[in-house]
Coordinates of C-alpha atoms in Angstrom, one line a residue:
M1 CA 57.3 5.3 181.8
D2 CA 58.4 6.4 178.4
S3 CA 61.0 4.2 176.6
V4 CA 64.4 5.8 175.9
V5 CA 64.4 4.2 172.4
G6 CA 63.7 6.8 169.7
V7 CA 64.3 9.8 172.0
I8 CA 67.1 12.1 170.9
G9 CA 68.1 15.4 172.5
G10 CA 65.1 15.3 174.8
K11 CA 62.6 15.1 171.9
R12 CA 60.7 12.0 171.0
D13 CA 60.8 10.8 167.4
P14 CA 57.5 10.6 165.5
P15 CA 55.6 7.4 166.2
Q16 CA 56.4 5.9 162.7
A17 CA 60.1 6.3 163.2
E18 CA 60.0 4.8 166.7
K19 CA 58.1 1.8 165.3
R20 CA 60.8 1.3 162.6
R21 CA 63.6 1.4 165.1
M22 CA 61.8 -1.1 167.3
A23 CA 61.4 -3.4 164.3
R24 CA 65.1 -3.5 163.4
P25 CA 66.2 -6.0 166.0
V26 CA 63.3 -8.2 165.1
A27 CA 64.1 -8.0 161.4
V28 CA 67.8 -8.9 162.0
T29 CA 66.7 -11.8 164.1
V30 CA 64.3 -13.1 161.4
V31 CA 67.0 -12.9 158.7
F32 CA 69.5 -14.7 160.9
V33 CA 67.1 -17.5 161.8
L34 CA 66.1 -17.9 158.1
A35 CA 69.7 -17.9 156.9
L36 CA 71.1 -20.3 159.5
P37 CA 69.5 -23.5 158.0
L38 CA 71.0 -22.6 154.5
V39 CA 74.5 -22.4 155.9
F40 CA 74.1 -25.9 157.3
L41 CA 72.7 -27.1 154.0
F42 CA 75.8 -26.1 152.1
L43 CA 78.1 -27.6 154.8
F44 CA 76.4 -31.0 155.0
F45 CA 74.7 -31.6 151.6
G46 CA 77.1 -30.1 149.1
D47 CA 75.7 -30.1 145.5
R48 CA 72.3 -31.1 146.7
A49 CA 72.0 -27.9 148.7
A50 CA 71.0 -25.9 145.6
S51 CA 67.9 -27.9 145.1
I52 CA 67.0 -28.0 148.8
A53 CA 67.7 -24.3 149.1
A54 CA 65.4 -23.6 146.2
S55 CA 62.5 -25.2 148.0
S56 CA 63.6 -23.4 151.1
L57 CA 63.3 -20.0 149.3
V58 CA 59.9 -21.0 148.1
W59 CA 58.7 -21.9 151.6
Q60 CA 60.1 -18.6 153.0
R61 CA 58.2 -16.7 150.4
L62 CA 55.1 -18.8 151.2
S63 CA 55.4 -18.0 154.9
L64 CA 55.9 -14.3 154.2
Q65 CA 53.0 -14.3 151.8
S66 CA 50.7 -16.1 154.2
S67 CA 51.4 -13.5 157.0
R68 CA 50.8 -10.6 154.6
N69 CA 47.6 -12.3 153.3
A70 CA 46.4 -12.7 156.9
S71 CA 47.0 -9.1 157.8
S72 CA 45.3 -7.8 154.7
F73 CA 42.5 -10.3 154.5
T74 CA 39.7 -8.0 155.6
V75 CA 40.6 -5.2 153.1
A76 CA 41.2 -7.6 150.2
D77 CA 38.0 -9.5 150.9
A78 CA 35.9 -6.3 151.1
G79 CA 37.0 -5.2 147.6
S80 CA 37.2 -8.5 145.8
A81 CA 33.5 -9.3 145.2
H82 CA 33.7 -8.1 141.5
D83 CA 36.7 -10.3 140.9
R84 CA 35.1 -13.3 142.6
L85 CA 32.3 -13.1 140.2
L86 CA 34.7 -12.8 137.2
G87 CA 33.4 -9.4 136.0
G88 CA 29.7 -10.5 136.4
L89 CA 30.0 -13.9 134.7
L90 CA 29.2 -15.8 137.8
S91 CA 25.9 -15.6 139.7
P92 CA 26.3 -14.8 143.5
D93 CA 23.3 -17.1 144.3
F94 CA 25.2 -20.2 145.3
D95 CA 26.1 -21.9 148.6
E96 CA 29.9 -21.6 148.5
S97 CA 30.5 -24.8 150.4
T98 CA 28.9 -26.9 147.7
C99 CA 31.6 -25.8 145.2
L100 CA 34.7 -24.3 146.7
S101 CA 36.4 -23.6 143.4
R102 CA 33.6 -21.4 142.0
Y103 CA 34.5 -18.2 143.8
E104 CA 38.1 -19.1 144.8
A105 CA 39.6 -19.9 141.4
S106 CA 39.9 -16.3 140.5
N107 CA 42.4 -15.7 143.4
R108 CA 45.0 -17.7 141.4
W109 CA 44.3 -16.7 137.8
K110 CA 46.0 -13.7 136.3
P111 CA 43.5 -10.9 135.6
S112 CA 41.5 -11.6 132.4
P113 CA 42.8 -9.7 129.4
F114 CA 39.2 -9.5 128.1
P115 CA 36.4 -7.3 129.6
V116 CA 33.1 -9.1 130.0
S117 CA 30.4 -7.9 127.7
P118 CA 27.3 -6.7 129.6
Y119 CA 25.2 -8.4 127.0
L120 CA 26.9 -11.7 127.7
V121 CA 26.1 -11.3 131.4
Q122 CA 22.5 -10.5 130.5
K123 CA 22.2 -13.6 128.3
L124 CA 23.7 -15.8 131.1
R125 CA 21.2 -14.6 133.7
E126 CA 18.3 -15.1 131.2
Y127 CA 19.6 -18.6 130.4
E128 CA 19.8 -19.4 134.2
A129 CA 16.2 -18.3 134.6
N130 CA 15.1 -20.5 131.7
H131 CA 17.0 -23.5 133.0
R132 CA 15.2 -23.2 136.4
R133 CA 11.9 -23.0 134.6
C134 CA 12.6 -26.0 132.3
G135 CA 15.3 -28.1 134.0
P136 CA 15.0 -31.5 135.6
H137 CA 12.3 -32.1 138.3
T138 CA 10.1 -29.2 137.0
A139 CA 6.6 -29.5 135.6
N140 CA 7.8 -28.3 132.2
Y141 CA 10.5 -31.0 132.1
R142 CA 7.9 -33.7 133.0
A143 CA 5.7 -32.5 130.2
A144 CA 8.5 -32.5 127.7
M145 CA 9.5 -36.0 128.7
A146 CA 5.9 -37.2 128.3
Q147 CA 5.9 -35.7 124.8
L148 CA 9.3 -37.4 124.0
M149 CA 8.0 -40.8 125.1
S150 CA 4.9 -40.4 123.0
G151 CA 7.0 -41.0 119.9
R152 CA 6.4 -37.7 118.2
N153 CA 7.6 -34.1 118.3
A154 CA 5.4 -31.3 119.6
D155 CA 4.4 -28.0 118.0
H156 CA 5.0 -24.8 120.0
A157 CA 6.7 -26.6 123.0
E158 CA 7.2 -24.6 126.1
C159 CA 10.9 -25.8 126.5
K160 CA 13.5 -27.1 124.2
Y161 CA 16.6 -29.2 125.1
V162 CA 20.0 -30.2 123.9
V163 CA 21.4 -33.4 125.6
W164 CA 25.3 -33.5 125.6
L165 CA 26.9 -36.9 125.4
P166 CA 30.6 -37.3 126.3
L167 CA 33.2 -38.4 123.7
Q168 CA 37.0 -38.9 123.8
G169 CA 39.2 -37.6 126.6
L170 CA 38.7 -34.8 129.2
G171 CA 40.1 -32.0 127.0
N172 CA 37.7 -32.9 124.2
R173 CA 34.8 -33.1 126.6
M174 CA 35.5 -29.7 128.1
L175 CA 35.7 -28.1 124.6
T176 CA 32.5 -29.7 123.4
V177 CA 30.4 -29.0 126.5
V178 CA 31.3 -25.3 126.2
S179 CA 30.5 -25.4 122.5
T180 CA 27.1 -27.1 123.2
F181 CA 26.4 -24.5 125.9
L182 CA 27.0 -21.7 123.4
Y183 CA 24.7 -23.4 121.0
A184 CA 22.0 -23.6 123.7
L185 CA 22.5 -19.8 124.4
L186 CA 21.9 -19.0 120.8
T187 CA 18.9 -21.3 120.3
G188 CA 17.0 -21.0 123.6
R189 CA 17.6 -24.6 124.5
V190 CA 18.3 -26.0 127.9
L191 CA 21.6 -27.9 128.2
L192 CA 21.5 -31.3 130.0
V193 CA 24.7 -33.2 130.5
H194 CA 25.0 -36.9 130.7
E195 CA 27.4 -37.8 133.6
P196 CA 28.8 -41.3 133.2
P197 CA 30.5 -42.9 136.3
E198 CA 34.0 -41.7 135.3
M199 CA 32.8 -38.0 135.5
K200 CA 30.7 -38.3 138.6
G201 CA 31.3 -35.2 140.8
L202 CA 34.1 -34.0 138.5
F203 CA 32.4 -30.6 137.9
C204 CA 30.1 -28.5 140.0
E205 CA 26.6 -27.5 139.0
P206 CA 27.0 -24.3 137.0
F207 CA 23.5 -22.9 137.2
P208 CA 21.9 -21.7 140.4
G209 CA 18.7 -23.3 141.8
T210 CA 18.7 -26.2 139.3
S211 CA 20.7 -29.0 137.9
W212 CA 22.4 -29.5 134.5
L213 CA 22.6 -33.3 135.0
L214 CA 20.6 -35.5 132.7
P215 CA 18.3 -37.6 134.9
P216 CA 19.4 -41.2 134.8
D217 CA 16.0 -42.5 133.4
F218 CA 16.5 -40.6 130.1
P219 CA 16.2 -43.3 127.5
Y220 CA 18.4 -42.0 124.6
K221 CA 22.0 -41.7 125.8
D222 CA 24.0 -44.4 124.0
R223 CA 24.2 -46.6 120.9
F224 CA 24.6 -43.5 118.6
S225 CA 26.9 -43.3 115.6
P226 CA 27.1 -41.5 112.3
D227 CA 25.0 -44.3 110.8
S228 CA 22.1 -43.9 113.3
K229 CA 18.8 -43.5 111.6
E230 CA 18.1 -40.7 114.1
S231 CA 21.1 -38.7 112.8
Y232 CA 20.1 -35.4 111.2
V233 CA 22.2 -36.1 108.1
N234 CA 20.6 -39.5 107.6
M235 CA 17.1 -38.0 108.2
L236 CA 17.9 -35.5 105.4
K237 CA 19.3 -38.2 103.2
N238 CA 16.3 -40.5 103.7
G239 CA 13.7 -37.8 103.2
V240 CA 12.5 -37.8 106.9
V241 CA 13.1 -34.0 107.0
R242 CA 13.3 -31.6 104.0
Y243 CA 14.6 -28.1 103.4
D244 CA 11.3 -27.1 101.8
D245 CA 9.4 -27.6 105.0
D246 CA 9.0 -24.0 106.1
N247 CA 8.5 -23.0 109.7
S248 CA 4.7 -23.1 109.3
A249 CA 4.7 -26.8 108.7
D250 CA 3.5 -29.2 111.4
A251 CA 6.4 -29.8 113.8
G252 CA 4.3 -32.5 115.4
A253 CA 4.9 -34.7 112.3
L254 CA 8.6 -34.9 113.0
P255 CA 10.3 -37.7 115.0
P256 CA 10.5 -37.2 118.8
Y257 CA 14.1 -36.2 118.7
V258 CA 17.1 -35.6 116.4
Y259 CA 20.7 -36.9 116.9
F260 CA 23.3 -34.3 115.9
H261 CA 26.6 -36.0 115.2
L262 CA 29.6 -33.7 115.2
E263 CA 32.6 -36.0 115.3
Q264 CA 35.4 -35.4 112.9
V265 CA 35.7 -37.9 110.1
G266 CA 38.7 -37.5 107.7
L267 CA 39.6 -34.3 109.6
R268 CA 36.2 -32.7 108.6
L269 CA 32.9 -32.4 110.2
Q270 CA 30.0 -33.8 108.2
N271 CA 28.3 -31.7 105.5
H272 CA 24.9 -30.3 106.4
T273 CA 25.8 -29.5 110.0
F274 CA 26.6 -25.7 109.8
C275 CA 24.5 -24.4 107.0
E276 CA 21.6 -22.0 107.8
E277 CA 18.9 -24.1 106.0
D278 CA 20.0 -27.1 108.2
H279 CA 19.7 -25.2 111.4
R280 CA 16.3 -23.9 110.5
V281 CA 15.2 -27.5 110.3
L282 CA 17.0 -28.5 113.5
D283 CA 15.3 -25.7 115.4
R284 CA 12.0 -27.4 114.9
F285 CA 13.0 -30.4 117.0
N286 CA 12.3 -29.9 120.7
W287 CA 14.8 -32.6 121.8
M288 CA 18.3 -32.8 120.4
V289 CA 20.9 -35.4 121.4
L290 CA 24.4 -34.1 120.5
R291 CA 27.8 -35.8 120.6
S292 CA 31.0 -34.3 119.4
D293 CA 34.8 -34.4 119.8
S294 CA 35.5 -30.9 118.4
Y295 CA 35.5 -27.3 119.4
F296 CA 32.5 -26.5 117.2
A297 CA 31.7 -23.2 118.9
L298 CA 33.9 -21.6 116.2
A299 CA 31.6 -23.1 113.4
L300 CA 28.7 -21.1 114.8
F301 CA 30.5 -17.9 113.9
L302 CA 30.4 -19.1 110.2
M303 CA 26.6 -18.8 110.2
P304 CA 25.1 -15.3 109.5
M305 CA 21.9 -16.2 111.4
Y306 CA 23.9 -16.2 114.7
R307 CA 26.5 -13.6 113.9
S308 CA 24.8 -10.5 115.4
E309 CA 24.1 -12.3 118.7
L310 CA 27.7 -13.6 118.9
D311 CA 29.1 -10.1 118.1
R312 CA 27.2 -8.6 121.0
M313 CA 28.2 -11.4 123.4
F314 CA 31.8 -11.5 122.3
P315 CA 33.2 -8.1 121.0
A316 CA 36.6 -9.7 121.5
K317 CA 36.4 -12.9 119.4
G318 CA 39.4 -14.4 121.1
S319 CA 37.5 -14.6 124.4
V320 CA 34.8 -17.2 123.7
F321 CA 36.2 -20.2 125.5
H322 CA 38.0 -18.1 128.0
H323 CA 34.7 -16.6 129.3
L324 CA 32.4 -19.5 128.8
G325 CA 34.9 -22.0 130.2
R326 CA 35.4 -19.9 133.4
Y327 CA 31.6 -19.6 133.7
L328 CA 30.7 -23.2 133.2
L329 CA 33.5 -25.5 134.3
H330 CA 34.2 -25.5 138.1
P331 CA 36.1 -28.4 139.5
G332 CA 34.2 -30.4 142.1
N333 CA 35.5 -30.3 145.7
R334 CA 37.6 -33.5 145.4
A335 CA 39.5 -32.2 142.3
W336 CA 39.7 -28.7 143.9
G337 CA 41.4 -30.1 146.9
I338 CA 44.2 -31.5 144.7
I339 CA 44.6 -28.2 143.0
E340 CA 44.6 -26.1 146.1
R341 CA 47.1 -28.4 148.0
F342 CA 49.5 -28.6 145.1
Y343 CA 49.4 -24.9 144.2
D344 CA 49.7 -23.6 147.7
G345 CA 52.4 -26.2 148.6
Y346 CA 54.7 -25.9 145.6
L347 CA 53.8 -23.0 143.3
A348 CA 52.3 -20.1 145.2
G349 CA 55.7 -18.8 146.6
A350 CA 57.4 -18.5 143.3
D351 CA 58.0 -15.1 141.6
E352 CA 57.1 -16.7 138.2
R353 CA 55.3 -19.9 137.1
L354 CA 56.1 -21.5 133.8
G355 CA 53.8 -24.3 132.7
I356 CA 55.1 -27.0 130.2
Q357 CA 52.6 -29.5 128.9
V358 CA 53.8 -32.4 126.8
R359 CA 51.3 -34.6 124.9
I360 CA 52.6 -36.9 122.2
V361 CA 50.0 -37.2 119.4
P362 CA 48.9 -40.8 118.8
Y363 CA 49.6 -40.8 115.1
F364 CA 53.3 -39.9 115.5
A365 CA 55.1 -41.3 118.5
T366 CA 57.9 -38.7 118.8
P367 CA 61.0 -40.1 120.6
F368 CA 61.6 -38.6 124.0
E369 CA 65.0 -37.2 123.0
V370 CA 63.6 -35.4 120.0
M371 CA 60.7 -33.7 121.9
Y372 CA 62.9 -32.9 125.0
E373 CA 65.5 -31.1 122.8
Q374 CA 62.6 -29.2 121.1
I375 CA 61.3 -28.1 124.5
L376 CA 64.8 -26.9 125.5
R377 CA 65.2 -24.9 122.3
C378 CA 61.8 -23.3 122.8
T379 CA 62.3 -22.3 126.4
R380 CA 65.8 -20.8 125.7
E381 CA 65.1 -19.1 122.4
H382 CA 62.2 -17.2 124.0
D383 CA 63.9 -16.6 127.4
L384 CA 61.3 -18.8 129.2
L385 CA 64.0 -20.6 131.2
P386 CA 67.5 -19.4 132.1
Q387 CA 70.7 -20.9 130.7
V388 CA 72.7 -23.1 133.1
T389 CA 76.4 -22.7 133.7
G390 CA 77.4 -26.3 133.4
T391 CA 78.6 -26.3 136.9
S392 CA 77.2 -26.5 140.4
E393 CA 79.1 -23.3 141.3
P394 CA 76.7 -20.4 142.0
G395 CA 76.1 -18.2 139.0
A396 CA 75.5 -14.5 139.0
R397 CA 73.9 -13.1 142.1
P398 CA 71.7 -10.0 142.6
T399 CA 73.7 -7.1 144.0
N400 CA 71.2 -6.6 146.8
G401 CA 71.8 -10.1 148.3
A402 CA 70.5 -13.6 148.2
A403 CA 67.1 -12.6 149.6
A404 CA 66.3 -10.9 146.2
R405 CA 67.0 -14.0 144.1
K406 CA 64.2 -14.7 141.8
V407 CA 62.4 -18.1 142.1
K408 CA 60.9 -19.6 139.0
A409 CA 58.6 -22.6 139.4
V410 CA 58.2 -24.9 136.4
L411 CA 55.1 -27.1 136.3
V412 CA 55.6 -30.1 134.0
V413 CA 52.4 -31.8 132.9
S414 CA 52.8 -35.1 131.0
L415 CA 51.6 -38.7 131.2
K416 CA 55.3 -39.6 131.1
P417 CA 57.9 -38.9 133.9
E418 CA 61.0 -38.5 131.7
Y419 CA 60.5 -34.8 130.9
Y420 CA 60.3 -33.9 134.5
D421 CA 63.2 -36.2 135.5
K422 CA 65.5 -34.7 132.8
L423 CA 64.5 -31.0 133.4
H424 CA 64.7 -31.4 137.1
G425 CA 68.1 -32.9 136.8
V426 CA 69.4 -30.0 134.8
Y427 CA 68.4 -27.4 137.3
Y428 CA 69.2 -29.6 140.3
T429 CA 72.9 -30.2 139.3
N430 CA 73.7 -26.9 137.6
A431 CA 73.6 -23.3 138.6
T432 CA 71.8 -20.8 136.4
A433 CA 73.7 -18.1 134.6
T434 CA 71.3 -15.4 135.8
G435 CA 71.4 -16.5 139.5
E436 CA 67.7 -17.4 139.4
V437 CA 66.5 -20.4 141.3
V438 CA 64.5 -22.8 139.2
T439 CA 62.3 -25.5 140.9
V440 CA 60.7 -28.2 138.8
Y441 CA 57.5 -30.1 139.8
Q442 CA 55.2 -32.7 138.2
P443 CA 51.9 -33.6 140.0
S444 CA 51.4 -37.0 138.4
H445 CA 52.5 -39.3 135.6
D446 CA 49.9 -42.0 134.8
Q447 CA 51.9 -43.3 131.8
D448 CA 48.7 -43.8 129.7
Q449 CA 45.4 -42.0 129.4
H450 CA 42.5 -43.6 131.3
T451 CA 39.4 -41.6 130.5
E452 CA 37.3 -44.4 131.9
A453 CA 38.7 -43.9 135.5
R454 CA 37.3 -41.1 137.7
A455 CA 40.5 -40.7 139.7
H456 CA 42.5 -40.2 136.5
N457 CA 40.1 -37.6 135.3
E458 CA 40.3 -35.8 138.6
R459 CA 44.1 -35.6 138.3
A460 CA 43.8 -34.5 134.7
L461 CA 41.3 -31.7 135.6
A462 CA 43.6 -30.6 138.5
E463 CA 46.5 -30.4 136.1
I464 CA 44.5 -28.4 133.6
F465 CA 43.7 -25.8 136.2
L466 CA 47.3 -25.8 137.6
L467 CA 48.5 -25.1 134.1
S468 CA 46.0 -22.3 133.8
Y469 CA 47.6 -20.6 136.9
S470 CA 50.9 -20.2 135.1
D471 CA 52.3 -16.8 134.1
R472 CA 53.6 -18.2 130.8
V473 CA 52.9 -21.6 129.2
V474 CA 54.3 -24.0 126.6
T475 CA 51.9 -26.6 125.2
S476 CA 52.0 -29.4 122.7
G477 CA 50.4 -28.7 119.3
F478 CA 47.2 -30.6 118.5
S479 CA 46.5 -31.1 122.2
T480 CA 42.9 -30.3 123.4
F481 CA 44.2 -30.6 127.0
G482 CA 46.6 -27.8 126.3
Y483 CA 44.0 -25.7 124.5
V484 CA 41.7 -25.8 127.6
A485 CA 44.5 -24.8 130.0
H486 CA 45.8 -21.8 128.1
S487 CA 42.3 -20.6 127.1
M488 CA 41.1 -20.7 130.7
A489 CA 44.3 -18.8 131.7
G490 CA 43.8 -16.2 129.0
L491 CA 47.4 -16.8 127.9
R492 CA 48.7 -17.0 124.3
P493 CA 50.9 -20.1 124.5
W494 CA 54.1 -21.1 122.9
L495 CA 52.9 -24.1 120.8
L496 CA 55.3 -27.0 120.1
P497 CA 54.7 -28.2 116.5
V498 CA 54.7 -31.9 115.8
P499 CA 58.2 -32.7 114.4
D500 CA 58.7 -33.6 110.7
K501 CA 58.5 -37.3 110.4
S502 CA 61.1 -37.5 107.7
K503 CA 63.7 -35.5 109.7
M504 CA 62.6 -36.3 113.3
W505 CA 63.0 -32.5 113.8
S506 CA 61.0 -29.3 113.9
D507 CA 62.7 -26.4 112.2
V508 CA 60.7 -24.1 114.5
A509 CA 61.0 -25.1 118.1
C510 CA 57.7 -23.3 119.1
V511 CA 55.5 -20.6 117.8
R512 CA 53.5 -18.1 119.7
A513 CA 49.7 -18.5 119.2
A514 CA 47.8 -15.6 117.7
S515 CA 45.1 -15.8 120.3
V516 CA 44.1 -17.7 123.4
E517 CA 41.3 -19.6 121.6
P518 CA 41.4 -23.4 121.0
C519 CA 41.8 -24.7 117.5
L520 CA 38.9 -26.4 115.6
H521 CA 40.9 -29.2 114.0
S522 CA 38.0 -30.3 111.8
P523 CA 36.3 -27.4 110.0
P524 CA 32.8 -28.1 108.7
S525 CA 32.2 -28.5 105.1
L526 CA 30.5 -25.3 103.8
V527 CA 29.4 -26.7 100.5
C528 CA 25.7 -26.6 101.6
R529 CA 23.8 -26.0 98.4
A530 CA 26.7 -24.3 96.7
E531 CA 28.8 -26.0 94.0
Q532 CA 32.1 -25.9 95.9
D533 CA 33.6 -25.5 99.3
F534 CA 35.5 -22.4 100.3
D535 CA 38.1 -21.3 102.8
P536 CA 36.4 -19.1 105.4
V537 CA 39.7 -17.4 106.3
K538 CA 39.6 -15.6 103.0
N539 CA 36.3 -14.0 103.9
V540 CA 36.0 -13.7 107.7
P541 CA 38.4 -11.2 109.2
F542 CA 38.5 -12.8 112.7
L543 CA 39.5 -16.2 111.5
R544 CA 43.0 -17.7 111.0
H545 CA 44.4 -21.1 110.3
C546 CA 45.9 -22.6 113.4
E547 CA 49.6 -22.5 114.1
D548 CA 49.8 -26.2 115.0
V549 CA 47.1 -27.6 112.6
G550 CA 47.4 -25.9 109.2
F551 CA 44.0 -26.9 108.0
G552 CA 42.3 -26.0 111.3
L553 CA 40.6 -22.7 112.2
K554 CA 40.7 -20.4 115.2
L555 CA 39.1 -17.2 116.4
V556 CA 41.4 -14.2 116.7
D557 CA 40.9 -10.5 117.6

């Protein structure tokens, strides 16, 4: 028997209209049920109701979002293969369960502002094939190891290797492993990564069908320094290698490996590290052991011998770390679990996410009050956070009702808890002038950096990725941690300059970065065989000095 609902004057309404009428009582019931708890909150909790209501709004949005996602899953999944592979950066040839983040991370990032070059995709697939041919546990690797242990280099070797050794904290390590991978792409080497105990399982394997982990029996992975006799600069100084040895000379007469030291000393990289004549000599070694604390990928752009390849791989110069970081660095399942739980539990339901990362540089311990005031000036001058009314009374409300109130989630990432405590208190006890609801969260506060601890590194990696899921981001100047987060996100950050020591104040609260690229704090000396050094910014159109480190260099478009 036909229902009388939707029948007027003996004629049945169209099916769509009938469905809408039937849905109205349900919608009213849902609104009433959702609103009733908020009424009780304001009756029983007074001022605390604002903070609790904010979280309630987020959870309502999460529930609504989840139901929508469930109903549209099939359609979204069918059309998302291209996005899951990040425009072709990622290979589809992986077992998804071994690394949950590899194909899921893109669901939370904003769309990349940089198209992926087809040539870069081609180079990555070629590299993966070469790594499978020469990587650990292959006949080629065993032959290369036998040659290494013989105490001499080999002429016309089938495979060449660069061994990455970790140095400094997680941000530095991520910048340098990406830089080393770019060097491997340009020189046909296979990248092998030394994984100490504090990094075990931190990242997934990035190359299909093989491993990037340096086998534990590799003999040369510690006791290196700038003074090591195996260092390239010292070999050059001591006459072990010479510029006038052309490529036809016997490579078998060289030592079995070379140590390439790229740690900043006096805010510069060593001379003879990024000159063409040096790299022609370095290319003759089959084994290179490399250790660095700097984003030296930029320095490769200063060398004409690599420029044409780099131009083809990266038409947008500001996309280098953005693309290679997303390709190479996938959190392991333990770290990904932290990321997923925190994001889905606290951030996913917000209309907008603002990341604030605070890192006090070791050489200048800025007092908390000074840095906190600078953060407030930055967020208010650039409309990143709304003004507060100075009262718990509700501020302006949208004309279409409370359900349309905008929720802004603020993610505070710092080793210290004070920044979260103060900012949370401001938006907990005061209404906003705009009527927006501001929620403030901090995943952890370890007080001090503990790079030697795996659990600390897992939390740090989780927070880098959580920051990269922001819509807008404020980061501390000079922070490699911040560089990695905003570069992975593809966001130009607002950088907080280090305050003037004499005034304990920064005249400029924050400055918008010219690109998403990290800063190379320690440019290489380019004296080479010339009589004097020069500033490459004057001659290279896609280089600028960094906003936060005046003598540093960064890539821009």
